[in-house]
Short mmCIF file of C-alpha atoms and ligand atoms in Angstrom, two decimals:
data_model
loop_
_atom_site.label_atom_id
_atom_site.label_comp_id
_atom_site.label_asym_id
_atom_site.label_seq_id
_atom_site.Cartn_x
_atom_site.Cartn_y
_atom_site.Cartn_z
CA MET A 1038 0.00 0.00 0.00
CA ASP A 1039 1.02 3.58 -0.61
CA SER A 1040 2.44 5.56 2.24
CA LEU A 1041 -0.04 7.40 4.42
CA SER A 1042 0.37 10.93 5.71
CA ILE A 1043 -2.09 12.48 8.13
CA VAL A 1044 -2.71 16.18 8.50
CA ILE A 1045 -4.71 17.35 11.52
CA LEU A 1046 -6.20 20.81 11.06
CA ALA A 1047 -6.17 22.59 14.39
CA ALA A 1048 -5.63 26.27 13.66
CA GLY A 1049 -9.15 27.45 14.40
CA GLN A 1050 -9.50 29.93 17.25
CA GLY A 1051 -12.44 28.49 19.08
CA LYS A 1052 -13.83 31.91 19.98
CA ARG A 1053 -17.12 30.40 21.07
CA MET A 1054 -15.45 28.44 23.86
CA TYR A 1055 -14.85 31.76 25.69
CA SER A 1056 -11.69 30.32 27.16
CA SER A 1057 -8.02 31.19 27.43
CA LEU A 1058 -7.26 27.55 26.74
CA PRO A 1059 -6.91 26.84 22.99
CA LYS A 1060 -9.98 24.92 21.84
CA VAL A 1061 -8.18 21.71 20.87
CA LEU A 1062 -6.69 21.44 24.37
CA HIS A 1063 -10.06 21.23 26.08
CA PRO A 1064 -10.33 17.74 27.53
CA ILE A 1065 -12.84 15.09 26.73
CA GLY A 1066 -12.71 11.97 28.88
CA GLY A 1067 -9.75 13.60 30.64
CA GLN A 1068 -7.66 13.94 27.49
CA ALA A 1069 -7.16 16.99 25.29
CA MET A 1070 -9.28 16.71 22.14
CA LEU A 1071 -6.20 17.05 19.98
CA SER A 1072 -4.42 14.26 21.89
CA ARG A 1073 -7.36 12.00 21.18
CA VAL A 1074 -7.27 12.81 17.48
CA ILE A 1075 -3.50 12.19 17.49
CA ARG A 1076 -4.04 8.85 19.21
CA THR A 1077 -6.59 7.81 16.58
CA ALA A 1078 -4.27 9.02 13.83
CA ARG A 1079 -1.37 7.01 15.29
CA SER A 1080 -3.51 3.87 15.26
CA LEU A 1081 -3.50 4.12 11.45
CA LYS A 1082 0.33 3.96 11.47
CA PRO A 1083 0.98 6.95 9.21
CA GLN A 1084 4.43 7.66 7.85
CA ARG A 1085 4.00 11.31 8.69
CA LEU A 1086 1.79 13.10 11.18
CA ILE A 1087 1.39 16.82 10.73
CA VAL A 1088 -0.55 19.21 12.94
CA VAL A 1089 -1.50 22.60 11.53
CA TYR A 1090 -1.75 25.00 14.43
CA GLY A 1091 -2.53 28.66 14.73
CA HIS A 1092 -3.96 30.40 17.75
CA GLY A 1093 -2.30 29.53 21.06
CA GLY A 1094 0.31 27.67 19.04
CA GLU A 1095 3.04 27.52 21.65
CA GLN A 1096 0.60 26.40 24.32
CA VAL A 1097 -0.66 23.65 22.03
CA ARG A 1098 2.85 22.42 21.17
CA GLN A 1099 3.89 22.37 24.81
CA ALA A 1100 0.79 20.44 25.84
CA ILE A 1101 1.52 17.74 23.27
CA PRO A 1102 5.20 16.85 23.72
CA ASP A 1103 5.33 14.27 20.94
CA PRO A 1104 8.69 14.38 19.11
CA ASP A 1105 7.28 12.61 16.04
CA ILE A 1106 4.77 15.32 15.17
CA LEU A 1107 5.59 17.82 12.46
CA TRP A 1108 4.15 21.15 13.52
CA VAL A 1109 3.11 23.59 10.83
CA GLN A 1110 1.94 27.07 11.61
CA GLN A 1111 -0.95 28.76 9.85
CA SER A 1112 -0.79 32.28 11.21
CA GLN A 1113 -3.92 33.49 9.45
CA GLN A 1114 -6.97 31.26 9.24
CA LEU A 1115 -7.85 31.68 5.59
CA GLY A 1116 -9.77 28.41 5.29
CA THR A 1117 -9.31 24.66 5.36
CA GLY A 1118 -7.77 24.64 1.87
CA HIS A 1119 -5.21 27.23 2.94
CA ALA A 1120 -4.50 25.23 6.10
CA LEU A 1121 -3.64 22.09 4.12
CA LYS A 1122 -1.52 24.20 1.77
CA MET A 1123 0.65 25.20 4.75
CA ALA A 1124 1.40 21.50 5.27
CA LEU A 1125 2.20 20.83 1.63
CA PRO A 1126 6.00 21.30 1.93
CA GLN A 1127 6.03 18.50 4.54
CA LEU A 1128 4.12 16.04 2.36
CA PRO A 1129 5.72 13.59 -0.06
CA THR A 1130 4.63 13.69 -3.69
CA THR A 1131 3.30 10.15 -3.60
CA GLY A 1132 0.98 8.22 -1.32
CA GLN A 1133 -2.22 9.40 0.34
CA THR A 1134 -3.03 12.18 2.77
CA LEU A 1135 -5.82 11.84 5.30
CA VAL A 1136 -7.17 15.14 6.64
CA LEU A 1137 -8.60 15.16 10.17
CA TYR A 1138 -9.84 17.97 12.42
CA GLY A 1139 -8.34 18.62 15.85
CA ASP A 1140 -11.75 19.45 17.27
CA VAL A 1141 -13.53 16.25 16.16
CA PRO A 1142 -12.40 13.90 18.92
CA LEU A 1143 -14.49 10.72 18.68
CA THR A 1144 -13.87 9.38 15.19
CA LEU A 1145 -13.19 5.65 15.12
CA SER A 1146 -10.04 4.19 13.67
CA ASP A 1147 -12.09 1.55 11.81
CA THR A 1148 -14.11 4.20 10.04
CA LEU A 1149 -10.97 6.00 8.90
CA GLN A 1150 -9.58 2.72 7.66
CA ARG A 1151 -12.71 2.26 5.55
CA LEU A 1152 -12.30 5.80 4.24
CA ILE A 1153 -8.69 5.15 3.25
CA ALA A 1154 -9.71 1.95 1.50
CA ALA A 1155 -12.54 3.74 -0.31
CA ALA A 1156 -10.09 6.27 -1.74
CA ALA A 1157 -7.94 3.62 -3.47
CA ASP A 1158 -5.72 5.94 -5.53
CA GLY A 1159 -8.30 8.68 -5.82
CA VAL A 1160 -10.28 10.82 -3.38
CA ALA A 1161 -12.64 9.71 -0.62
CA VAL A 1162 -14.81 11.91 1.59
CA LEU A 1163 -16.30 10.83 4.93
CA THR A 1164 -19.98 11.71 4.96
CA ASP A 1165 -23.02 11.47 7.19
CA THR A 1166 -26.73 11.92 6.63
CA LEU A 1167 -28.45 14.24 9.07
CA GLU A 1168 -32.03 15.30 9.83
CA ASN A 1169 -30.78 18.82 10.18
CA ALA A 1170 -27.83 19.46 7.91
CA SER A 1171 -27.61 23.20 8.43
CA GLY A 1172 -24.10 24.57 8.79
CA TYR A 1173 -22.47 21.68 6.99
CA GLY A 1174 -21.12 21.35 3.45
CA ARG A 1175 -23.59 19.36 1.31
CA MET A 1176 -22.61 16.44 -0.91
CA LEU A 1177 -23.67 17.13 -4.47
CA ARG A 1178 -24.23 13.95 -6.47
CA SER A 1179 -25.18 13.35 -10.11
CA ALA A 1180 -28.29 11.37 -11.07
CA ASP A 1181 -26.22 8.16 -11.08
CA GLY A 1182 -25.04 8.87 -7.53
CA LYS A 1183 -21.49 9.98 -8.38
CA LEU A 1184 -20.04 12.72 -6.23
CA GLN A 1185 -19.73 15.99 -8.13
CA ALA A 1186 -18.84 18.63 -5.57
CA ILE A 1187 -19.22 19.81 -1.98
CA ILE A 1188 -21.17 23.03 -1.55
CA GLU A 1189 -20.75 24.93 1.70
CA ASP A 1190 -23.96 25.76 3.57
CA LYS A 1191 -23.52 29.49 3.02
CA ASP A 1192 -23.05 28.96 -0.73
CA CYS A 1193 -26.00 26.61 -1.24
CA THR A 1194 -29.00 27.34 -3.42
CA PRO A 1195 -32.30 26.57 -1.64
CA VAL A 1196 -32.49 23.27 -3.52
CA GLN A 1197 -28.95 22.29 -2.51
CA ARG A 1198 -29.66 23.29 1.07
CA ALA A 1199 -32.32 20.56 1.22
CA ILE A 1200 -29.65 17.87 0.70
CA ARG A 1201 -29.16 15.91 3.90
CA GLU A 1202 -25.91 14.15 3.06
CA ILE A 1203 -23.14 16.23 4.58
CA ASN A 1204 -19.37 16.52 4.52
CA THR A 1205 -17.81 15.58 7.86
CA GLY A 1206 -14.64 17.35 6.75
CA MET A 1207 -12.47 14.24 6.88
CA LEU A 1208 -11.14 13.15 3.53
CA VAL A 1209 -8.35 11.30 1.77
CA LEU A 1210 -6.46 12.82 -1.15
CA PRO A 1211 -3.80 11.49 -3.55
CA ASN A 1212 -0.59 13.42 -2.88
CA ILE A 1213 0.38 13.49 -6.53
CA GLN A 1214 -2.51 15.91 -7.19
CA LEU A 1215 -2.18 18.06 -4.10
CA ASN A 1216 0.17 20.67 -5.47
CA ARG A 1217 -2.03 21.36 -8.47
CA TRP A 1218 -5.37 21.24 -6.65
CA LEU A 1219 -4.35 23.41 -3.71
CA ALA A 1220 -2.85 25.98 -6.06
CA ALA A 1221 -6.13 26.07 -7.98
CA LEU A 1222 -8.29 26.95 -4.95
CA ASN A 1223 -9.68 30.47 -4.75
CA ASN A 1224 -11.63 32.35 -2.15
CA SER A 1225 -14.46 33.74 -4.23
CA ASN A 1226 -17.24 32.33 -2.10
CA ALA A 1227 -19.66 33.46 0.57
CA GLN A 1228 -17.06 33.27 3.36
CA GLY A 1229 -14.03 34.54 1.40
CA GLU A 1230 -12.12 31.40 2.43
CA TYR A 1231 -9.99 28.88 0.59
CA TYR A 1232 -12.22 25.82 0.84
CA LEU A 1233 -10.53 22.43 0.91
CA THR A 1234 -13.90 21.02 -0.13
CA ASP A 1235 -13.43 22.53 -3.61
CA VAL A 1236 -10.88 19.79 -4.39
CA VAL A 1237 -13.78 17.41 -5.00
CA ALA A 1238 -14.95 19.32 -8.08
CA LEU A 1239 -11.32 19.63 -9.22
CA ALA A 1240 -10.88 15.85 -8.89
CA VAL A 1241 -14.05 15.19 -10.87
CA ALA A 1242 -12.85 17.57 -13.58
CA ALA A 1243 -9.47 15.81 -13.70
CA GLY A 1244 -11.14 12.41 -14.05
CA VAL A 1245 -9.85 11.23 -10.67
CA SER A 1246 -12.22 8.87 -8.87
CA VAL A 1247 -14.15 10.40 -5.96
CA ASN A 1248 -15.74 8.03 -3.47
CA SER A 1249 -17.24 8.31 -0.04
CA ALA A 1250 -17.52 6.34 3.14
CA SER A 1251 -19.98 7.09 5.91
CA VAL A 1252 -19.63 7.24 9.65
CA SER A 1253 -21.04 4.42 11.79
CA ALA A 1254 -22.79 6.95 14.03
CA SER A 1255 -23.13 10.71 13.91
CA TRP A 1256 -21.05 11.36 17.03
CA GLU A 1257 -17.98 10.18 15.09
CA ALA A 1258 -18.05 13.39 13.10
CA VAL A 1259 -19.35 15.87 15.67
CA GLY A 1260 -16.99 18.78 16.14
CA VAL A 1261 -16.69 20.99 19.19
CA ASN A 1262 -17.27 24.70 18.77
CA ASN A 1263 -18.69 25.54 22.17
CA LYS A 1264 -19.03 24.19 25.69
CA ARG A 1265 -22.45 22.81 24.93
CA GLN A 1266 -21.07 20.52 22.21
CA LEU A 1267 -18.11 19.62 24.41
CA ALA A 1268 -20.49 18.52 27.18
CA GLU A 1269 -22.63 16.55 24.71
CA LEU A 1270 -19.64 14.63 23.38
CA GLU A 1271 -18.39 14.04 26.92
CA ARG A 1272 -21.71 12.36 27.79
CA ILE A 1273 -21.57 10.23 24.64
CA LEU A 1274 -18.02 9.10 25.42
CA GLN A 1275 -18.84 8.41 29.07
CA SER A 1276 -21.89 6.39 28.12
CA GLN A 1277 -19.82 4.30 25.69
CA GLN A 1278 -17.20 3.65 28.37
CA ALA A 1279 -19.87 2.66 30.89
CA GLN A 1280 -21.49 0.26 28.41
CA ALA A 1281 -18.09 -1.31 27.73
CA LEU A 1282 -17.60 -1.87 31.47
CA LEU A 1283 -21.03 -3.48 31.79
CA ASP A 1284 -20.27 -5.69 28.80
CA ALA A 1285 -17.06 -6.76 30.52
CA GLY A 1286 -18.93 -7.77 33.69
CA VAL A 1287 -18.48 -4.75 35.94
CA THR A 1288 -21.54 -3.92 38.05
CA LEU A 1289 -22.47 -0.27 37.76
CA ALA A 1290 -25.27 1.01 39.99
CA ASP A 1291 -26.07 3.50 37.22
CA PRO A 1292 -24.16 3.66 33.92
CA ALA A 1293 -25.23 7.29 33.57
CA ARG A 1294 -23.48 8.25 36.78
CA ILE A 1295 -19.85 7.25 36.33
CA ASP A 1296 -17.05 9.30 34.79
CA ILE A 1297 -13.83 7.77 33.54
CA ARG A 1298 -11.20 10.32 32.63
CA GLY A 1299 -8.44 7.95 31.70
CA THR A 1300 -8.38 4.17 31.85
CA LEU A 1301 -10.08 1.85 34.28
CA GLN A 1302 -8.73 -1.70 34.44
CA HIS A 1303 -10.66 -4.25 36.43
CA GLY A 1304 -10.84 -7.85 37.52
CA MET A 1305 -14.00 -9.92 38.00
CA ASP A 1306 -17.01 -9.00 40.13
CA VAL A 1307 -16.08 -5.38 40.57
CA ALA A 1308 -18.97 -3.19 41.72
CA ILE A 1309 -19.12 0.58 41.42
CA ASP A 1310 -21.83 2.67 43.04
CA VAL A 1311 -23.11 6.00 41.71
CA ASN A 1312 -21.20 9.23 41.09
CA CYS A 1313 -17.67 7.90 41.08
CA VAL A 1314 -14.91 9.59 39.09
CA PHE A 1315 -11.86 7.69 37.85
CA GLU A 1316 -8.88 9.63 36.57
CA GLY A 1317 -5.56 8.66 35.05
CA VAL A 1318 -4.82 4.96 35.33
CA VAL A 1319 -6.93 3.09 37.88
CA GLU A 1320 -6.70 -0.65 38.48
CA LEU A 1321 -9.31 -2.50 40.50
CA GLY A 1322 -8.72 -6.14 41.41
CA ASP A 1323 -11.30 -8.94 41.64
CA GLN A 1324 -14.23 -8.32 43.98
CA VAL A 1325 -13.32 -4.72 44.67
CA SER A 1326 -16.28 -2.53 45.53
CA ILE A 1327 -16.39 1.23 45.33
CA GLY A 1328 -19.08 3.07 47.28
CA PRO A 1329 -20.95 6.13 46.04
CA ASN A 1330 -19.24 9.46 45.42
CA CYS A 1331 -15.64 8.32 45.40
CA VAL A 1332 -12.79 9.85 43.39
CA LEU A 1333 -9.87 7.61 42.40
CA LYS A 1334 -6.91 9.02 40.49
CA ASN A 1335 -3.93 6.88 39.52
CA VAL A 1336 -4.77 4.26 42.10
CA LYS A 1337 -4.28 0.53 42.35
CA VAL A 1338 -6.69 -1.41 44.56
CA ALA A 1339 -6.02 -5.12 45.07
CA ALA A 1340 -8.61 -7.89 45.25
CA GLY A 1341 -11.41 -7.86 47.79
CA SER A 1342 -10.92 -4.33 49.07
CA GLN A 1343 -13.86 -2.07 49.76
CA ILE A 1344 -13.75 1.67 49.32
CA ALA A 1345 -16.73 3.18 51.12
CA ALA A 1346 -18.65 6.32 50.20
CA PHE A 1347 -17.04 9.74 49.74
CA SER A 1348 -13.46 8.56 49.72
CA HIS A 1349 -10.77 10.38 47.73
CA LEU A 1350 -7.69 8.43 46.62
CA GLU A 1351 -4.83 9.82 44.55
CA ASN A 1352 -1.53 8.22 43.56
CA ALA A 1353 -2.04 5.54 46.16
CA VAL A 1354 -1.78 1.77 46.38
CA VAL A 1355 -4.29 -0.29 48.35
CA GLY A 1356 -3.57 -3.94 49.16
CA SER A 1357 -6.09 -6.75 49.21
CA ASP A 1358 -9.06 -7.02 51.59
CA CYS A 1359 -8.70 -3.50 52.94
CA ARG A 1360 -11.57 -1.35 54.26
CA ILE A 1361 -11.25 2.28 53.29
CA GLY A 1362 -13.63 5.07 54.28
CA PRO A 1363 -16.27 6.32 54.32
CA TYR A 1364 -14.71 9.79 54.03
CA ALA A 1365 -11.11 8.61 53.79
CA ARG A 1366 -8.40 10.49 51.95
CA LEU A 1367 -5.36 8.74 50.53
CA ARG A 1368 -2.88 11.25 49.17
CA PRO A 1369 0.16 10.64 46.94
CA GLY A 1370 2.53 8.02 48.29
CA ALA A 1371 0.01 6.27 50.51
CA GLU A 1372 0.75 2.55 50.34
CA LEU A 1373 -1.47 0.22 52.28
CA ALA A 1374 -0.59 -3.43 52.75
CA ASP A 1375 -3.26 -6.15 52.82
CA HIS A 1376 -6.06 -6.16 55.44
CA THR A 1377 -5.60 -2.55 56.54
CA HIS A 1378 -8.49 -0.40 57.73
CA ILE A 1379 -8.58 3.33 57.09
CA GLY A 1380 -11.68 4.92 58.53
CA ASN A 1381 -13.59 8.16 58.40
CA PHE A 1382 -11.85 11.53 58.23
CA VAL A 1383 -8.44 9.94 58.06
CA GLU A 1384 -5.76 11.39 55.80
CA ILE A 1385 -2.72 9.36 54.79
CA LYS A 1386 0.13 10.94 52.84
CA ASN A 1387 3.45 9.48 51.73
CA SER A 1388 3.24 6.67 54.24
CA ARG A 1389 3.42 2.91 54.27
CA ILE A 1390 0.88 1.12 56.41
CA GLY A 1391 1.72 -2.49 57.29
CA SER A 1392 -0.73 -5.35 56.95
CA GLY A 1393 -3.61 -5.57 59.39
CA SER A 1394 -3.01 -2.08 60.74
CA LYS A 1395 -5.92 0.23 61.54
CA VAL A 1396 -6.27 3.98 61.46
CA ASN A 1397 -9.97 4.26 61.96
CA HIS A 1398 -10.98 7.73 63.03
CA LEU A 1399 -9.95 11.36 62.46
CA SER A 1400 -6.20 10.93 62.04
CA TYR A 1401 -3.41 12.39 59.93
CA ILE A 1402 -0.54 10.10 59.02
CA GLY A 1403 2.16 11.79 56.92
CA ASP A 1404 5.72 10.72 56.07
CA ALA A 1405 5.35 7.67 58.27
CA GLU A 1406 6.17 4.01 58.22
CA LEU A 1407 3.78 1.77 60.13
CA GLY A 1408 4.46 -1.88 60.81
CA ARG A 1409 1.95 -4.71 61.04
CA GLN A 1410 -1.11 -4.77 63.29
CA VAL A 1411 -0.66 -1.22 64.47
CA ASN A 1412 -3.65 0.54 65.99
CA ILE A 1413 -3.78 4.31 65.80
CA GLY A 1414 -6.43 5.68 68.15
CA ALA A 1415 -8.95 8.32 67.18
CA GLY A 1416 -7.63 11.80 66.58
CA SER A 1417 -3.97 10.88 66.71
CA ILE A 1418 -1.65 12.58 64.24
CA THR A 1419 1.92 12.65 63.05
CA CYS A 1420 3.35 16.14 63.47
CA ASN A 1421 5.61 15.80 60.43
CA TYR A 1422 6.22 19.43 59.55
CA ASP A 1423 7.97 22.17 61.49
CA GLY A 1424 6.89 24.82 59.01
CA VAL A 1425 10.04 24.38 56.91
CA ASN A 1426 11.08 20.73 56.82
CA LYS A 1427 9.29 17.42 56.92
CA PHE A 1428 10.28 14.59 59.24
CA LYS A 1429 9.59 10.92 59.44
CA THR A 1430 7.68 8.89 61.99
CA VAL A 1431 8.58 5.20 62.33
CA ILE A 1432 6.08 2.95 64.08
CA GLY A 1433 6.94 -0.70 64.69
CA ASP A 1434 4.73 -3.79 64.60
CA GLN A 1435 1.81 -4.08 67.02
CA VAL A 1436 2.18 -0.58 68.37
CA PHE A 1437 -0.92 0.83 70.05
CA VAL A 1438 -1.30 4.59 70.00
CA GLY A 1439 -3.95 5.91 72.39
CA SER A 1440 -6.46 8.44 71.14
CA GLY A 1441 -5.54 12.07 70.72
CA SER A 1442 -1.78 11.53 70.64
CA MET A 1443 0.65 13.83 68.83
CA LEU A 1444 3.67 12.04 67.40
CA VAL A 1445 6.26 14.78 66.89
CA ALA A 1446 8.62 13.65 64.11
CA PRO A 1447 11.34 12.63 63.79
CA VAL A 1448 10.31 9.97 66.25
CA ILE A 1449 10.33 6.20 66.62
CA LEU A 1450 7.78 4.00 68.38
CA GLU A 1451 9.39 0.61 68.79
CA ASN A 1452 7.65 -2.76 68.29
CA GLY A 1453 4.83 -3.38 70.70
CA ALA A 1454 5.03 0.08 72.31
CA THR A 1455 1.83 1.43 73.84
CA ILE A 1456 1.21 5.16 73.96
CA GLY A 1457 -1.24 6.48 76.52
CA ALA A 1458 -4.07 8.61 75.20
CA GLY A 1459 -3.41 12.32 74.85
CA SER A 1460 0.37 11.97 74.80
CA VAL A 1461 2.76 14.28 73.00
CA ILE A 1462 5.57 11.97 71.97
CA ASN A 1463 8.85 13.46 70.75
CA GLN A 1464 11.34 10.83 71.90
CA THR A 1465 11.69 7.13 71.18
CA ALA A 1466 8.97 5.03 72.83
CA PRO A 1467 10.66 1.81 73.88
CA ALA A 1468 9.49 -1.61 72.76
CA GLY A 1469 6.79 -3.38 74.69
CA GLN A 1470 6.28 -0.65 77.30
CA LEU A 1471 3.64 1.93 78.13
CA THR A 1472 4.80 5.45 77.43
CA LEU A 1473 2.78 8.45 78.60
CA ALA A 1474 3.51 12.10 78.03
CA ARG A 1475 0.76 14.17 79.52
CA VAL A 1476 0.01 16.27 82.52
CA ARG A 1477 -1.24 14.33 85.52
CA GLN A 1478 -4.90 14.87 86.37
CA VAL A 1479 -5.62 17.01 89.42
CA THR A 1480 -8.81 17.81 91.28
CA LEU A 1481 -8.97 21.03 93.29
CA ALA A 1482 -10.71 20.52 96.58
CA GLY A 1483 -13.09 23.31 97.64
CA TRP A 1484 -13.35 24.85 94.17
CA ARG A 1485 -16.69 26.50 93.45
CA ARG A 1486 -18.24 27.53 90.15
CA PRO A 1487 -18.40 31.29 89.81
CA VAL A 1488 -21.88 32.80 90.29
CA LYS A 1489 -23.42 35.84 88.53
CA LYS A 1490 -22.82 39.06 90.45
C1 LIG B 2989 -15.87 22.51 7.30
C2 LIG B 2989 -16.14 22.08 5.87
C3 LIG B 2989 -17.60 21.65 5.75
C4 LIG B 2989 -17.92 20.55 6.73
C5 LIG B 2989 -17.57 20.99 8.15
C6 LIG B 2989 -17.69 19.84 9.08
C7 LIG B 2989 -14.67 23.41 4.45
C8 LIG B 2989 -14.60 24.57 3.55
N1 LIG B 2989 -15.87 23.19 5.00
O1 LIG B 2989 -16.66 23.67 7.54
O2 LIG B 2989 -17.87 21.21 4.43
O3 LIG B 2989 -19.29 20.22 6.66
O4 LIG B 2989 -16.21 21.45 8.19
O5 LIG B 2989 -17.53 20.27 10.39
O6 LIG B 2989 -13.70 22.72 4.64
N2 LIG B 2989 -9.15 25.15 10.23
C9 LIG B 2989 -7.82 25.51 10.16
N3 LIG B 2989 -7.50 26.61 9.45
C10 LIG B 2989 -8.41 27.37 8.81
C11 LIG B 2989 -9.76 27.01 8.89
C12 LIG B 2989 -10.11 25.88 9.61
O7 LIG B 2989 -6.95 24.86 10.72
O8 LIG B 2989 -8.01 28.34 8.18
C13 LIG B 2989 -9.52 23.95 11.00
C14 LIG B 2989 -10.38 24.27 12.21
O9 LIG B 2989 -9.58 24.43 13.37
C15 LIG B 2989 -11.26 23.04 12.31
C16 LIG B 2989 -11.37 22.55 10.87
O10 LIG B 2989 -10.31 23.14 10.18
O11 LIG B 2989 -10.64 22.03 13.07
C17 LIG B 2989 -12.69 22.96 10.24
O12 LIG B 2989 -12.85 24.32 10.30
P1 LIG B 2989 -14.27 24.99 10.53
O13 LIG B 2989 -14.14 26.46 10.43
O14 LIG B 2989 -14.89 24.42 11.73
O15 LIG B 2989 -15.03 24.42 9.25
P2 LIG B 2989 -16.50 24.68 8.82
O16 LIG B 2989 -16.62 26.05 8.28
O17 LIG B 2989 -17.40 24.25 9.88
CA1 LIG B 2990 -15.28 28.14 8.65
#
């Protein structure tokens, strides 16, 4: 097969997004629209991948640090034909070029493969048929069904405007003709733009075959011009992801109330309650259950663990058969061994918790190392920060920390140490002994409550 080049047009301003972020960088499913289009393009294994950028160019290039992309600037947006012309010096004189749009994020690789095949050594345009075709270029066909031209909405006669077959904008062109065709484009049309769509009539005139392929569903060709369309496509993508999870055996309390902004890998018999958000790469082992309203970002949860309602986990690792939450927070670097319990209003940061250990109520554990079968009483915290530096707390196996204790790091609690409730510990607590650090209780004899004067 001939070599394939792909040009992604992404120079449009996106004024209607009302955003300082360039349009193609707005995320869908947690990934910039342009990154998605690039990923789809890559799946077709092109020899060359070119992105035509314009507004917010530097920001776009920095957000997509892919060394294999050829970036081409179009400083003035004079139309899609002009945009492709900017890429011409980067294109070989043989093979095919597939044109994609940076703001059409959900096109399927399979569909593009069909389009490429339909082109053979001529032209192929990806089309759709819509109830309401307004705004789109219309496909003009002869009586025998052969494509003749694409007429832009603003240039249509009333009869042409009634045509419901539309141009999605994606098309395949033979490189050998590109130089000639792009040079022949003019801007004498309703919008004063150089229309790439005019190449269809040029191809017909040159006797080059012009074919079409159609999308499998309309969302494949929907572009994003405003936040409304962005939100619509987001829902479509999320619904597809949820259906795929159901098909793979995951139990979802409601497929309309789950958001995956990245990838969610799972074992068997995983159950996810409503309103959970998964970001980055999340892995859930067999029999894991996630309660309602949880957020998991770059998290690995091993088999049999339960994450209860309203828990927030980020860059954390949870072992097997753990009980987390409700209302637990695992921050970056939290690593829980098997059978650990992290309860309500507990925050764990950059700490390793040994197997069978429990931190069940209202605690902060930061920069700490906990052994096995440790019990941290309610309201106990590691004081790991002096305002400038952070220090480590080391807690041995089977340590019991009484409620309301302050562990002032750097500090070590040796194996089997017991800390009396309400202690402020800033020196080593020796193994196997009770250590207390609190003021002794006194009762003042003869004391009377004050009375109102
Ligand atoms: C284009 C098609 C139209 C099709 C529609 C599908 C042309 C002339 N018209 O119209 O037939 O139905 O898409 O959505 O091609 N771009 C540049 N540089 C430019 C102009 C556009 O990079 O100078 C990029 C935009 O960023 C966008 C894409 O090309 O990604 C399409 O541009 P847009 O202005 O949205 O095209 P339409 O006028 O909607
Ligand atoms: Ca336009």
